[in-house]
Amino acid sequence: MLNRTQSNAISIIGATGVVVQGNYVGTDPTGLIARPNGLDNVNSSTAIDIGDFTLMATDTSTVDTLVGGTNPQDRNVVSGNYGGAFGVGAVDSTFYGNYFGLGADGLTTLGNSNGTGVTTGVLTIDYANGVQFGNGQLEGMNVVSGNSRGIQPDYSSNLVFKGNRIGTDYSGTLPRPNLRNGISLGLGTNNVTIGGSNPGDGNLIAYNQINGVETWTSGVQVSNVVIRGNDIHDNTNNGIEIGGASNLNISSNNIYNNSTANHTANIYITGASILGFNTDGVAFSGNKIGLAPDGSIANNNPLAGIYIPGDATNVIIGGPNSGNGNEIAGHGNGGVIAMSGDLQAIPAFVQANKISILSNSIHDNNSVNSGLGIDLVTGVELGMPDGIFNSYNNLGPDTNDSGDTDTGSNNLINFPVINSVDQNNLNLSVNFNLDALDSPTNQYRVEFFANDSADPSGYGEGQTYLGYATVSPGNNQIANITLPAGTNLTGKVLSATTTAIDNTTTSGFGSTSEFSLASNITVSSLPTNNNTDNSNTNNSSNNTTNNQNQSNTNLANTGDNKTIPLMILSVVMIGVAVAMITTRGKLQGIKLNKYRIDT
């Protein structure tokens, strides 16, 4: 039991292989009443320091520290302290099975920095190289809750956070919010994994009073971050907020009911070009956004699933391959909203561009305001930027312009115009026009979606992804899609999007349009044989259409745990026919884990 010290209770400097286990640090002997360390109330003090912070660099003399363990008696309760719980600036520090900010019962709130107004992180990781926080097993789970802040790494690298609970009690069922962010990655932090692919790796990050996870910068960019397999919900602002970061992979998470104060979105992406950094190279795949872990639409979703109000670029939501698709549903304003606009107080103009939105299932987003699956919006912000514009010029469906020369978010790229749709047995024939000018290759990926009904605006969302065609601009193009056995599209409507094929981006794709006007599907005849099973077919071909290369294709997952049917897609243009055959797969989601794809 270590309490009532003037500054740090423990300082570990210049040592190797130190083990800290079974202590109450900052409490009375019961572990339920605060007896704080750091009585001098110096903001920089922490209960336990690992490394020499006066170096302003990684302390390479302090190596291989273990805090806690996988047995109950190994647990440290580090709670009730002024300043913070831990400061880590050393090499290879491991944290298993500890409580930070809760009492020994895992329920009582004893936040670090309690009552002092100090806002240092409970776990301040500065200049650290190698931190393992949790091991993906229940016995190694750390709980970080009830503090002024959660976990805040700066200038650190090679960090792994697995199987922890951040913002809840030890059971994960009761709110015990950190007063700011759950995890805040800042100032050059790189090579970070939050969650993982194996059972138990995902973190529960919930009820925090600002964001669940954020990246931010005021000088050095955050980079190379993986956020995978986590359950992120009921955080007051955003589930994930990304600002001024690069090379982020966000996959297989359940993200819902965030922005409980009606701030913005489940996921908020902004650039920081006014500080010298854009947000660049962010990929989202296999996430459920707006849906609870059981697949139902969550009850308290915010205005947008993914909101991009700044100058982010090279962002891909979904992707061309099986399993890439996200499911985005149940939001009050739109599934994906990308902004451009004037920041008059700076002044500056920001524009989200080359936001690729591919192979997702986007549905049931509310018709209040715009309610679109994808909304490309322009606006004006009079005060200092906070992501909430004072006025919006084109909420709701945009209209195509001749020649596609208008500007705005994603350059307001034109959507396809569907002329007719007909199902004849297992063939779906789509006649469409494309007038687009946003691809350096003059080629575009046109994706097709079936919907139960159109939005009240008459435009589609994208409920069920059917397949795609790669084309150059032109009129009266014909896409022939071979449907799976037993498919009946009676009463459904078809929508489509345009995505530029762009060899200047990491993904090979550029800007995506809004969804097209929904078109009724004529059913000429229905299939009579429902027993065909093409699940073992997996072919593709390279052909040409309109003298352009026809790309190979895989049908991407819709993100909704449904069987994905075999599709054969062909494009006929000026008498030239080509065919692309996609795969069939089945997506099985496991809460807090990476999805498994069986093909």
Coordinates of C-alpha atoms in Angstrom, one line a residue:
M1 CA 0.0 0.0 0.0
L2 CA 1.5 3.3 -1.2
N3 CA -0.3 6.5 -0.5
R4 CA 0.0 10.2 0.6
T5 CA 3.4 10.8 -1.0
Q6 CA 4.2 14.4 -2.0
S7 CA 5.0 13.4 -5.7
N8 CA 5.6 10.0 -7.2
A9 CA 5.0 6.9 -5.1
I10 CA 7.4 4.8 -7.2
S11 CA 10.1 5.8 -9.8
I12 CA 11.8 3.1 -11.9
I13 CA 14.8 4.5 -13.6
G14 CA 17.8 2.7 -15.0
A15 CA 16.6 -0.8 -14.1
T16 CA 15.9 -4.0 -16.0
G17 CA 13.2 -6.6 -15.2
V18 CA 11.3 -4.8 -12.5
V19 CA 8.0 -6.4 -11.4
V20 CA 5.3 -4.3 -9.8
Q21 CA 2.5 -6.6 -8.4
G22 CA -0.3 -6.7 -5.9
N23 CA -0.2 -3.1 -4.7
Y24 CA -2.8 -0.5 -3.7
V25 CA -1.4 2.8 -4.9
G26 CA -3.4 5.8 -3.8
T27 CA -6.0 4.1 -1.7
D28 CA -6.6 3.0 1.9
P29 CA -6.1 -0.7 2.9
T30 CA -9.6 -1.6 1.6
G31 CA -8.8 -0.3 -1.8
L32 CA -12.1 1.6 -1.8
I33 CA -11.2 5.0 -0.3
A34 CA -8.8 7.5 -2.0
R35 CA -5.6 8.3 -0.2
P36 CA -3.9 10.2 -3.0
N37 CA -0.2 10.4 -3.9
G38 CA 1.1 13.5 -5.5
L39 CA 0.0 15.8 -2.7
D40 CA 2.1 18.6 -4.1
N41 CA -0.6 18.7 -6.8
V42 CA 2.0 19.2 -9.6
N43 CA 0.3 18.4 -12.9
S44 CA 3.3 16.4 -14.2
S45 CA 3.5 14.0 -11.3
T46 CA 2.2 10.5 -11.5
A47 CA 1.8 7.7 -9.0
I48 CA 4.4 5.5 -10.7
D49 CA 7.0 6.6 -13.2
I50 CA 8.7 4.1 -15.5
G51 CA 11.7 5.8 -17.1
D52 CA 13.5 9.2 -16.8
F53 CA 11.2 11.8 -18.3
T54 CA 13.9 14.6 -17.9
L55 CA 15.6 13.0 -21.0
M56 CA 12.7 14.1 -23.3
A57 CA 13.5 10.9 -25.2
T58 CA 13.2 7.1 -24.7
D59 CA 15.0 6.0 -21.6
T60 CA 16.8 3.0 -23.0
S61 CA 18.3 2.2 -19.6
T62 CA 14.9 1.2 -18.2
V63 CA 13.8 -2.0 -19.8
D64 CA 11.3 -4.9 -19.4
T65 CA 9.0 -3.7 -16.6
L66 CA 6.0 -5.8 -15.7
V67 CA 3.1 -4.1 -14.0
G68 CA 0.5 -6.6 -12.7
G69 CA 0.0 -10.1 -14.0
T70 CA -2.5 -12.7 -15.0
N71 CA -3.4 -13.9 -11.5
P72 CA -5.9 -12.0 -9.3
Q73 CA -3.2 -11.5 -6.6
D74 CA -1.0 -9.8 -9.1
R75 CA -3.4 -6.9 -9.7
N76 CA -2.4 -3.4 -8.9
V77 CA -5.1 -0.9 -7.9
V78 CA -3.8 2.5 -9.0
S79 CA -6.6 4.9 -8.2
G80 CA -7.4 8.2 -6.4
N81 CA -4.1 9.9 -7.1
Y82 CA -3.4 13.4 -8.1
G83 CA -1.7 13.9 -11.4
G84 CA -2.0 10.5 -13.0
A85 CA -1.5 6.8 -12.4
F86 CA 1.5 5.9 -14.6
G87 CA 4.1 7.7 -16.7
V88 CA 5.9 5.4 -19.2
G89 CA 8.9 6.5 -21.1
A90 CA 11.0 3.4 -21.2
V91 CA 11.5 0.2 -23.4
D92 CA 9.2 -2.8 -23.3
S93 CA 6.7 -2.1 -20.5
T94 CA 3.9 -4.6 -19.9
F95 CA 0.6 -4.1 -18.1
Y96 CA -1.7 -7.0 -17.2
G97 CA -4.8 -7.2 -15.0
N98 CA -4.7 -3.8 -13.3
Y99 CA -7.4 -1.3 -12.2
F100 CA -6.7 2.3 -13.0
G101 CA -9.4 4.7 -11.6
L102 CA -11.6 2.1 -9.9
G103 CA -11.5 0.6 -6.4
A104 CA -10.5 -2.9 -5.6
D105 CA -14.0 -4.1 -6.2
G106 CA -13.9 -3.0 -9.9
L107 CA -17.0 -0.9 -9.3
T108 CA -16.2 2.1 -7.1
T109 CA -15.0 5.2 -9.0
L110 CA -11.7 6.5 -7.6
G111 CA -10.5 8.5 -10.5
N112 CA -6.9 9.6 -10.8
S113 CA -6.7 13.4 -10.8
N114 CA -9.9 13.2 -8.8
G115 CA -11.2 16.7 -7.9
T116 CA -8.0 18.6 -8.9
G117 CA -8.9 19.7 -12.4
V118 CA -5.7 18.2 -13.6
T119 CA -6.1 16.7 -17.1
T120 CA -3.0 14.6 -17.5
G121 CA -3.7 11.1 -18.8
V122 CA -4.1 8.3 -16.3
L123 CA -1.6 6.4 -18.4
T124 CA 0.8 9.0 -19.9
I125 CA 3.0 7.3 -22.4
D126 CA 5.7 9.7 -23.5
Y127 CA 8.8 8.6 -25.5
A128 CA 8.0 5.0 -24.9
N129 CA 9.1 2.2 -27.2
G130 CA 7.2 -1.0 -26.7
V131 CA 4.1 -1.1 -24.5
Q132 CA 1.9 -4.2 -24.2
F133 CA -1.4 -3.2 -22.4
G134 CA -3.5 -6.3 -21.9
N135 CA -3.0 -9.6 -23.6
G136 CA -6.4 -10.4 -25.1
Q137 CA -7.3 -12.8 -22.2
L138 CA -9.7 -12.0 -19.4
E139 CA -7.0 -12.6 -16.9
G140 CA -4.8 -9.9 -18.5
M141 CA -7.6 -7.3 -18.8
N142 CA -6.8 -3.8 -17.6
V143 CA -9.7 -1.5 -16.6
V144 CA -9.1 2.3 -17.2
S145 CA -12.2 4.2 -16.0
G146 CA -13.3 7.1 -13.9
N147 CA -10.2 9.2 -14.5
S148 CA -9.8 12.8 -15.9
R149 CA -8.4 11.2 -19.0
G150 CA -7.8 7.7 -20.2
I151 CA -4.7 6.6 -22.1
Q152 CA -2.5 9.3 -23.8
P153 CA 0.6 8.4 -25.7
D154 CA 2.8 11.1 -27.2
Y155 CA 6.1 10.6 -29.2
S156 CA 5.8 6.8 -28.6
S157 CA 5.9 3.8 -30.8
N158 CA 5.1 0.0 -30.9
L159 CA 2.1 0.1 -28.6
V160 CA -0.4 -2.7 -28.3
F161 CA -3.8 -2.5 -26.5
K162 CA -5.7 -5.8 -26.3
G163 CA -8.7 -6.9 -24.4
N164 CA -9.1 -4.0 -22.0
R165 CA -12.2 -2.1 -20.7
I166 CA -12.0 1.7 -20.9
G167 CA -14.8 3.7 -19.5
T168 CA -16.8 0.9 -17.8
D169 CA -16.7 -1.1 -14.6
Y170 CA -14.8 -4.4 -14.6
S171 CA -17.8 -6.3 -16.0
G172 CA -18.2 -4.0 -18.9
T173 CA -21.9 -3.4 -18.2
L174 CA -21.9 -0.2 -16.0
P175 CA -20.7 3.3 -17.1
R176 CA -17.6 4.5 -15.4
P177 CA -16.6 7.3 -17.8
N178 CA -13.2 8.9 -18.2
L179 CA -13.9 12.6 -18.2
R180 CA -12.2 13.1 -21.6
N181 CA -11.0 10.5 -24.2
G182 CA -10.7 6.8 -23.8
I183 CA -7.5 6.6 -25.9
S184 CA -5.9 9.7 -27.3
L185 CA -3.0 9.2 -29.7
G186 CA -1.0 12.3 -30.3
L187 CA 2.3 14.0 -31.3
G188 CA 4.1 11.6 -33.5
T189 CA 2.9 8.4 -32.0
N190 CA 3.2 5.5 -34.5
N191 CA 2.9 1.8 -34.9
V192 CA -0.1 1.3 -32.7
T193 CA -2.5 -1.6 -32.5
I194 CA -5.8 -1.1 -30.6
G195 CA -7.5 -4.5 -30.6
G196 CA -6.6 -7.4 -32.9
S197 CA -7.8 -10.3 -35.0
N198 CA -8.0 -13.1 -32.3
P199 CA -10.9 -13.8 -29.9
G200 CA -10.6 -11.5 -26.9
D201 CA -8.3 -9.0 -28.6
G202 CA -10.9 -6.3 -28.9
N203 CA -11.2 -3.6 -26.3
L204 CA -14.5 -2.3 -24.9
I205 CA -14.3 1.5 -25.2
A206 CA -17.5 3.1 -23.9
Y207 CA -19.1 6.0 -22.0
N208 CA -16.1 8.3 -22.2
Q209 CA -17.1 11.9 -22.0
I210 CA -15.3 13.1 -25.2
N211 CA -14.2 10.5 -27.8
G212 CA -13.7 6.8 -27.6
V213 CA -10.5 6.9 -29.6
E214 CA -8.9 10.0 -31.1
T215 CA -5.8 10.9 -33.1
W216 CA -4.6 14.5 -33.0
T217 CA -1.5 16.6 -33.9
S218 CA -0.1 20.0 -33.2
G219 CA 3.2 19.4 -34.9
V220 CA 4.1 15.8 -35.5
Q221 CA 1.7 13.4 -37.4
V222 CA 0.3 10.2 -35.9
S223 CA 0.8 7.3 -38.3
N224 CA 0.5 3.6 -38.8
V225 CA -2.4 2.8 -36.5
V226 CA -4.6 -0.4 -36.6
I227 CA -8.0 -0.2 -34.8
R228 CA -9.5 -3.7 -35.1
G229 CA -12.2 -5.8 -33.5
N230 CA -13.3 -3.3 -30.8
D231 CA -16.7 -2.5 -29.4
I232 CA -16.9 1.3 -29.3
H233 CA -20.2 2.8 -28.1
D234 CA -22.0 5.5 -26.1
N235 CA -19.1 7.9 -26.0
T236 CA -20.3 11.5 -25.7
N237 CA -18.7 13.0 -28.8
N238 CA -17.5 10.5 -31.4
G239 CA -16.7 6.8 -31.3
I240 CA -13.5 7.5 -33.3
E241 CA -12.1 11.0 -34.2
I242 CA -9.3 11.2 -36.7
G243 CA -7.4 14.4 -37.2
G244 CA -4.1 14.9 -39.0
A245 CA -3.1 11.2 -39.2
S246 CA -1.9 8.9 -41.9
N247 CA -2.0 5.2 -42.7
L248 CA -4.8 4.1 -40.4
N249 CA -6.6 0.7 -40.8
I250 CA -10.0 0.5 -39.1
S251 CA -11.6 -2.9 -39.4
S252 CA -14.2 -5.3 -37.9
N253 CA -15.3 -2.9 -35.2
N254 CA -18.8 -2.4 -33.7
I255 CA -19.2 1.4 -33.5
Y256 CA -22.6 2.6 -32.4
N257 CA -24.6 5.0 -30.2
N258 CA -21.8 7.5 -30.0
S259 CA -22.2 11.3 -30.0
T260 CA -24.6 11.0 -27.2
A261 CA -24.6 14.8 -26.8
N262 CA -25.6 15.0 -30.5
H263 CA -22.2 16.4 -31.5
T264 CA -21.5 14.8 -34.9
A265 CA -21.0 11.1 -35.7
N266 CA -20.0 7.6 -34.9
I267 CA -16.8 8.3 -36.8
Y268 CA -15.4 11.8 -37.4
I269 CA -12.5 12.4 -39.9
T270 CA -11.0 15.8 -40.3
G271 CA -7.8 17.1 -41.9
A272 CA -5.3 19.5 -40.4
S273 CA -3.8 21.2 -43.3
I274 CA -3.8 24.6 -41.5
L275 CA -1.3 22.9 -39.2
G276 CA 0.6 21.4 -42.1
F277 CA -1.0 17.9 -42.0
N278 CA -3.8 16.3 -43.9
T279 CA -5.6 13.2 -42.9
D280 CA -4.4 10.7 -45.6
G281 CA -4.5 7.0 -46.2
V282 CA -7.3 5.8 -43.9
A283 CA -9.1 2.5 -44.7
F284 CA -12.3 1.2 -43.2
S285 CA -13.4 -2.4 -43.8
G286 CA -15.7 -4.9 -42.3
N287 CA -17.1 -2.6 -39.6
K288 CA -20.6 -2.4 -38.3
I289 CA -21.4 1.3 -37.9
G290 CA -24.7 2.2 -36.3
L291 CA -25.5 -1.4 -35.5
A292 CA -25.3 -3.2 -32.1
P293 CA -23.2 -6.4 -31.9
D294 CA -26.3 -8.5 -32.5
G295 CA -26.8 -6.8 -35.9
S296 CA -29.9 -4.8 -34.9
I297 CA -29.9 -1.0 -35.6
A298 CA -28.8 0.8 -32.4
N299 CA -31.4 3.1 -30.7
N300 CA -29.3 6.2 -30.1
N301 CA -27.1 6.8 -33.2
P302 CA -25.9 10.3 -34.0
L303 CA -26.5 12.4 -37.2
A304 CA -23.9 10.6 -39.3
G305 CA -22.2 7.3 -39.5
I306 CA -19.0 8.7 -41.0
Y307 CA -18.6 12.5 -41.1
I308 CA -15.8 14.1 -43.0
P309 CA -15.9 17.9 -42.5
G310 CA -12.3 18.8 -43.3
D311 CA -9.7 18.2 -46.0
A312 CA -9.1 14.5 -45.6
T313 CA -8.0 12.7 -48.7
N314 CA -7.2 9.2 -49.9
V315 CA -9.8 7.6 -47.6
I316 CA -11.4 4.3 -48.6
I317 CA -14.6 3.2 -46.9
G318 CA -15.1 -0.5 -48.0
G319 CA -13.1 -1.7 -50.9
P320 CA -13.0 -3.9 -54.0
N321 CA -12.4 -7.3 -52.3
S322 CA -14.6 -9.8 -50.4
G323 CA -14.9 -8.8 -46.8
N324 CA -14.0 -5.1 -47.4
G325 CA -17.6 -3.8 -47.1
N326 CA -18.9 -2.0 -44.1
E327 CA -22.5 -1.9 -42.9
I328 CA -23.6 1.6 -42.1
A329 CA -27.2 2.0 -40.9
G330 CA -29.6 3.8 -38.6
H331 CA -28.2 7.4 -38.5
G332 CA -30.3 10.6 -38.1
N333 CA -28.9 12.4 -41.1
G334 CA -26.8 10.4 -43.4
G335 CA -24.6 7.3 -43.7
V336 CA -21.5 9.0 -45.0
I337 CA -21.3 12.8 -45.2
A338 CA -18.3 14.5 -46.9
M339 CA -17.9 18.3 -46.6
S340 CA -16.2 21.1 -48.3
G341 CA -16.4 24.8 -47.3
D342 CA -15.1 28.1 -46.2
L343 CA -13.5 28.6 -42.8
Q344 CA -13.9 32.3 -42.6
A345 CA -12.2 32.9 -39.3
I346 CA -8.8 31.6 -40.5
P347 CA -9.5 32.1 -43.6
A348 CA -9.1 28.8 -45.4
F349 CA -11.0 26.5 -47.7
V350 CA -11.2 22.8 -46.9
Q351 CA -12.4 20.0 -49.2
A352 CA -12.8 16.3 -48.6
N353 CA -11.6 14.7 -51.7
K354 CA -10.8 11.2 -53.1
I355 CA -13.1 9.6 -50.5
S356 CA -13.8 6.2 -52.0
I357 CA -17.0 4.4 -50.9
L358 CA -17.1 0.8 -52.2
S359 CA -19.1 -2.4 -51.7
N360 CA -20.8 -1.4 -48.5
S361 CA -24.3 -2.0 -47.2
I362 CA -25.7 1.5 -46.4
H363 CA -29.3 1.6 -45.4
D364 CA -32.0 2.8 -43.0
N365 CA -30.5 6.3 -42.5
N366 CA -33.2 8.7 -41.5
S367 CA -35.0 10.9 -44.0
V368 CA -34.8 13.9 -41.6
N369 CA -32.8 16.7 -43.2
S370 CA -31.0 14.8 -46.0
G371 CA -31.1 11.2 -44.8
L372 CA -28.9 10.1 -47.8
G373 CA -26.7 7.1 -47.8
I374 CA -23.9 9.3 -49.2
D375 CA -24.2 13.1 -49.0
L376 CA -21.6 15.5 -50.6
V377 CA -22.2 18.8 -48.9
T378 CA -20.7 22.4 -49.0
G379 CA -20.9 24.9 -46.2
V380 CA -19.6 27.9 -44.4
E381 CA -18.1 28.1 -40.9
L382 CA -17.9 31.6 -39.4
G383 CA -16.0 30.9 -36.2
M384 CA -13.0 28.8 -35.3
P385 CA -13.3 25.3 -36.8
D386 CA -15.1 22.8 -34.7
G387 CA -16.5 20.6 -37.6
I388 CA -20.0 22.1 -37.2
F389 CA -20.7 24.5 -40.1
N390 CA -22.9 27.5 -39.6
S391 CA -24.7 26.9 -42.9
Y392 CA -25.0 24.1 -45.4
N393 CA -25.7 24.8 -49.1
N394 CA -26.7 21.5 -50.5
L395 CA -27.9 19.1 -47.9
G396 CA -29.8 16.3 -49.7
P397 CA -29.5 15.0 -53.2
D398 CA -27.3 16.9 -55.7
T399 CA -28.1 17.1 -59.3
N400 CA -25.7 16.0 -62.0
D401 CA -24.1 18.8 -64.1
S402 CA -23.3 18.4 -67.8
G403 CA -19.6 17.6 -68.2
D404 CA -19.1 17.1 -64.5
T405 CA -17.1 20.3 -64.0
D406 CA -18.6 21.5 -60.7
T407 CA -16.5 21.5 -57.6
G408 CA -17.0 20.6 -53.9
S409 CA -16.4 17.5 -51.8
N410 CA -15.3 14.6 -53.9
N411 CA -15.6 17.2 -56.8
L412 CA -19.3 16.5 -56.7
I413 CA -18.7 13.7 -59.1
N414 CA -21.8 12.7 -61.1
F415 CA -23.7 9.6 -60.3
P416 CA -24.9 7.2 -63.0
V417 CA -28.3 7.7 -64.6
I418 CA -30.2 4.4 -64.7
N419 CA -32.5 4.2 -67.8
S420 CA -34.0 0.8 -67.2
V421 CA -33.6 -2.4 -65.1
D422 CA -35.0 -5.8 -66.0
Q423 CA -34.8 -9.2 -64.3
N424 CA -35.3 -12.1 -66.7
N425 CA -34.9 -15.4 -64.9
L426 CA -31.4 -15.1 -63.4
N427 CA -30.2 -12.2 -65.6
L428 CA -30.5 -8.6 -64.4
S429 CA -29.9 -6.2 -67.3
V430 CA -29.2 -2.5 -66.4
N431 CA -29.1 0.2 -69.1
F432 CA -27.4 3.4 -67.8
N433 CA -25.6 6.6 -68.8
L434 CA -22.4 7.9 -67.2
D435 CA -21.2 11.5 -67.6
A436 CA -18.1 11.9 -65.3
L437 CA -14.8 13.8 -65.4
D438 CA -12.8 12.9 -62.3
S439 CA -10.5 10.0 -63.2
P440 CA -7.0 10.4 -64.6
T441 CA -7.5 7.0 -66.3
N442 CA -10.9 8.0 -67.8
Q443 CA -12.3 4.8 -66.2
Y444 CA -14.9 4.4 -63.5
R445 CA -16.2 1.7 -61.3
V446 CA -20.0 1.8 -61.3
E447 CA -21.6 -0.2 -58.5
F448 CA -25.1 -1.5 -58.3
F449 CA -27.3 -2.0 -55.2
A450 CA -30.8 -3.4 -54.5
N451 CA -33.0 -1.7 -52.0
D452 CA -36.4 -2.5 -50.5
S453 CA -37.5 1.0 -51.4
A454 CA -36.2 4.4 -52.4
D455 CA -35.7 7.2 -49.9
P456 CA -38.4 9.8 -49.7
S457 CA -36.2 12.0 -52.0
G458 CA -36.5 9.3 -54.7
Y459 CA -32.8 8.5 -54.4
G460 CA -31.4 5.3 -53.3
E461 CA -29.2 4.2 -50.5
G462 CA -27.2 1.0 -51.0
Q463 CA -28.8 -1.8 -49.1
T464 CA -27.5 -4.9 -50.9
Y465 CA -24.4 -4.7 -53.0
L466 CA -24.8 -6.6 -56.3
G467 CA -21.7 -6.0 -58.3
Y468 CA -19.9 -3.5 -60.5
A469 CA -18.9 -2.6 -64.0
T470 CA -15.7 -0.8 -65.1
V471 CA -16.5 1.7 -67.9
S472 CA -15.6 4.9 -69.6
P473 CA -18.2 7.7 -69.8
G474 CA -21.0 7.1 -72.3
N475 CA -24.7 6.5 -72.8
N476 CA -26.8 3.4 -73.1
Q477 CA -24.3 1.1 -71.5
I478 CA -25.6 -2.4 -70.6
A479 CA -24.6 -4.3 -67.5
N480 CA -25.8 -7.9 -67.3
I481 CA -25.7 -9.4 -63.9
T482 CA -26.3 -13.1 -63.3
L483 CA -28.2 -13.5 -60.1
P484 CA -28.1 -16.4 -57.7
A485 CA -30.7 -19.2 -57.8
G486 CA -34.0 -18.2 -56.4
T487 CA -33.5 -14.4 -56.5
N488 CA -36.7 -12.5 -56.8
L489 CA -36.3 -8.7 -57.1
T490 CA -40.0 -8.0 -57.4
G491 CA -40.8 -4.8 -55.6
K492 CA -37.1 -3.8 -55.2
V493 CA -35.4 -0.7 -56.6
L494 CA -31.9 -0.3 -58.0
S495 CA -29.4 2.4 -57.2
A496 CA -25.8 3.0 -58.4
T497 CA -22.7 5.0 -57.6
T498 CA -19.7 6.2 -59.6
T499 CA -16.2 5.9 -58.3
A500 CA -13.1 7.2 -60.2
I501 CA -10.3 4.7 -60.9
D502 CA -7.3 6.7 -59.8
N503 CA -3.7 5.5 -60.0
T504 CA -2.5 8.4 -57.8
T505 CA -4.0 7.0 -54.6
T506 CA -3.0 4.1 -52.3
S507 CA -6.1 2.1 -53.0
G508 CA -6.3 2.8 -56.8
F509 CA -9.6 4.5 -56.4
G510 CA -10.7 8.2 -56.1
S511 CA -13.9 10.0 -55.4
T512 CA -17.3 8.3 -55.1
S513 CA -20.6 10.0 -56.0
E514 CA -23.8 10.1 -54.1
F515 CA -26.3 7.3 -54.8
S516 CA -28.3 7.7 -58.0
L517 CA -32.0 8.1 -58.3
A518 CA -33.7 4.8 -57.6
S519 CA -35.1 2.9 -60.5
N520 CA -37.9 0.3 -60.4
I521 CA -36.9 -3.2 -61.4
T522 CA -39.1 -4.8 -64.0
V523 CA -39.4 -8.5 -63.5
S524 CA -40.1 -10.2 -66.9
S525 CA -39.8 -13.7 -65.5
L526 CA -38.7 -15.4 -62.4
P527 CA -36.2 -18.4 -62.2
T528 CA -37.8 -21.8 -62.1
N529 CA -34.8 -23.8 -60.7
N530 CA -33.8 -22.8 -57.2
N531 CA -31.3 -25.6 -56.6
T532 CA -28.3 -24.2 -58.4
D533 CA -25.2 -23.9 -56.2
N534 CA -22.3 -22.0 -57.7
S535 CA -20.4 -21.5 -54.5
N536 CA -17.2 -23.2 -55.7
T537 CA -17.0 -21.0 -58.8
N538 CA -14.3 -18.3 -58.7
N539 CA -13.2 -17.0 -62.0
S540 CA -12.3 -13.6 -63.5
S541 CA -11.3 -12.3 -66.9
N542 CA -9.4 -9.4 -68.6
N543 CA -11.4 -8.0 -71.5
T544 CA -12.0 -4.6 -73.0
T545 CA -15.0 -2.4 -73.4
N546 CA -15.1 0.8 -75.4
N547 CA -11.4 0.3 -76.0
Q548 CA -10.6 0.5 -72.3
N549 CA -9.2 -2.2 -70.0
Q550 CA -11.9 -4.1 -68.1
S551 CA -10.7 -4.8 -64.6
N552 CA -11.1 -8.1 -62.7
T553 CA -13.6 -8.2 -59.9
N554 CA -14.5 -9.8 -56.6
L555 CA -17.9 -9.2 -55.0
A556 CA -17.3 -7.5 -51.7
N557 CA -19.1 -8.4 -48.5
T558 CA -22.2 -6.3 -47.7
G559 CA -21.2 -6.3 -44.0
D560 CA -24.5 -7.9 -42.8
N561 CA -23.7 -11.5 -42.1
K562 CA -25.7 -12.6 -45.2
T563 CA -24.7 -15.1 -47.8
I564 CA -23.1 -13.2 -50.7
P565 CA -24.3 -14.7 -54.0
L566 CA -22.4 -15.6 -57.1
M567 CA -22.7 -12.8 -59.7
I568 CA -21.7 -12.7 -63.3
L569 CA -21.4 -9.2 -64.6
S570 CA -21.0 -8.2 -68.2
V571 CA -20.9 -4.8 -69.9
V572 CA -22.0 -4.4 -73.5
M573 CA -20.8 -1.3 -75.4
I574 CA -20.8 -0.7 -79.1
G575 CA -21.3 -4.4 -79.8
V576 CA -18.4 -5.6 -77.6
A577 CA -19.4 -7.9 -74.7
V578 CA -17.2 -8.8 -71.7
A579 CA -17.8 -10.8 -68.6
M580 CA -16.6 -10.8 -65.0
I581 CA -17.4 -13.5 -62.6
T582 CA -17.3 -12.9 -58.9
T583 CA -17.2 -15.1 -55.9
R584 CA -19.7 -16.2 -53.4
G585 CA -18.9 -16.1 -49.7
K586 CA -20.4 -16.1 -46.3
L587 CA -19.5 -13.5 -43.6
Q588 CA -19.7 -14.6 -40.0
G589 CA -19.2 -11.8 -37.4
I590 CA -18.0 -12.5 -33.9
K591 CA -18.4 -9.7 -31.4
L592 CA -15.1 -7.9 -30.7
N593 CA -13.2 -10.0 -33.2
K594 CA -12.2 -9.9 -36.8
Y595 CA -14.8 -11.4 -39.1
R596 CA -14.1 -14.7 -40.7
I597 CA -14.7 -15.2 -44.4
D598 CA -15.6 -18.7 -45.7
T599 CA -15.5 -19.0 -49.5

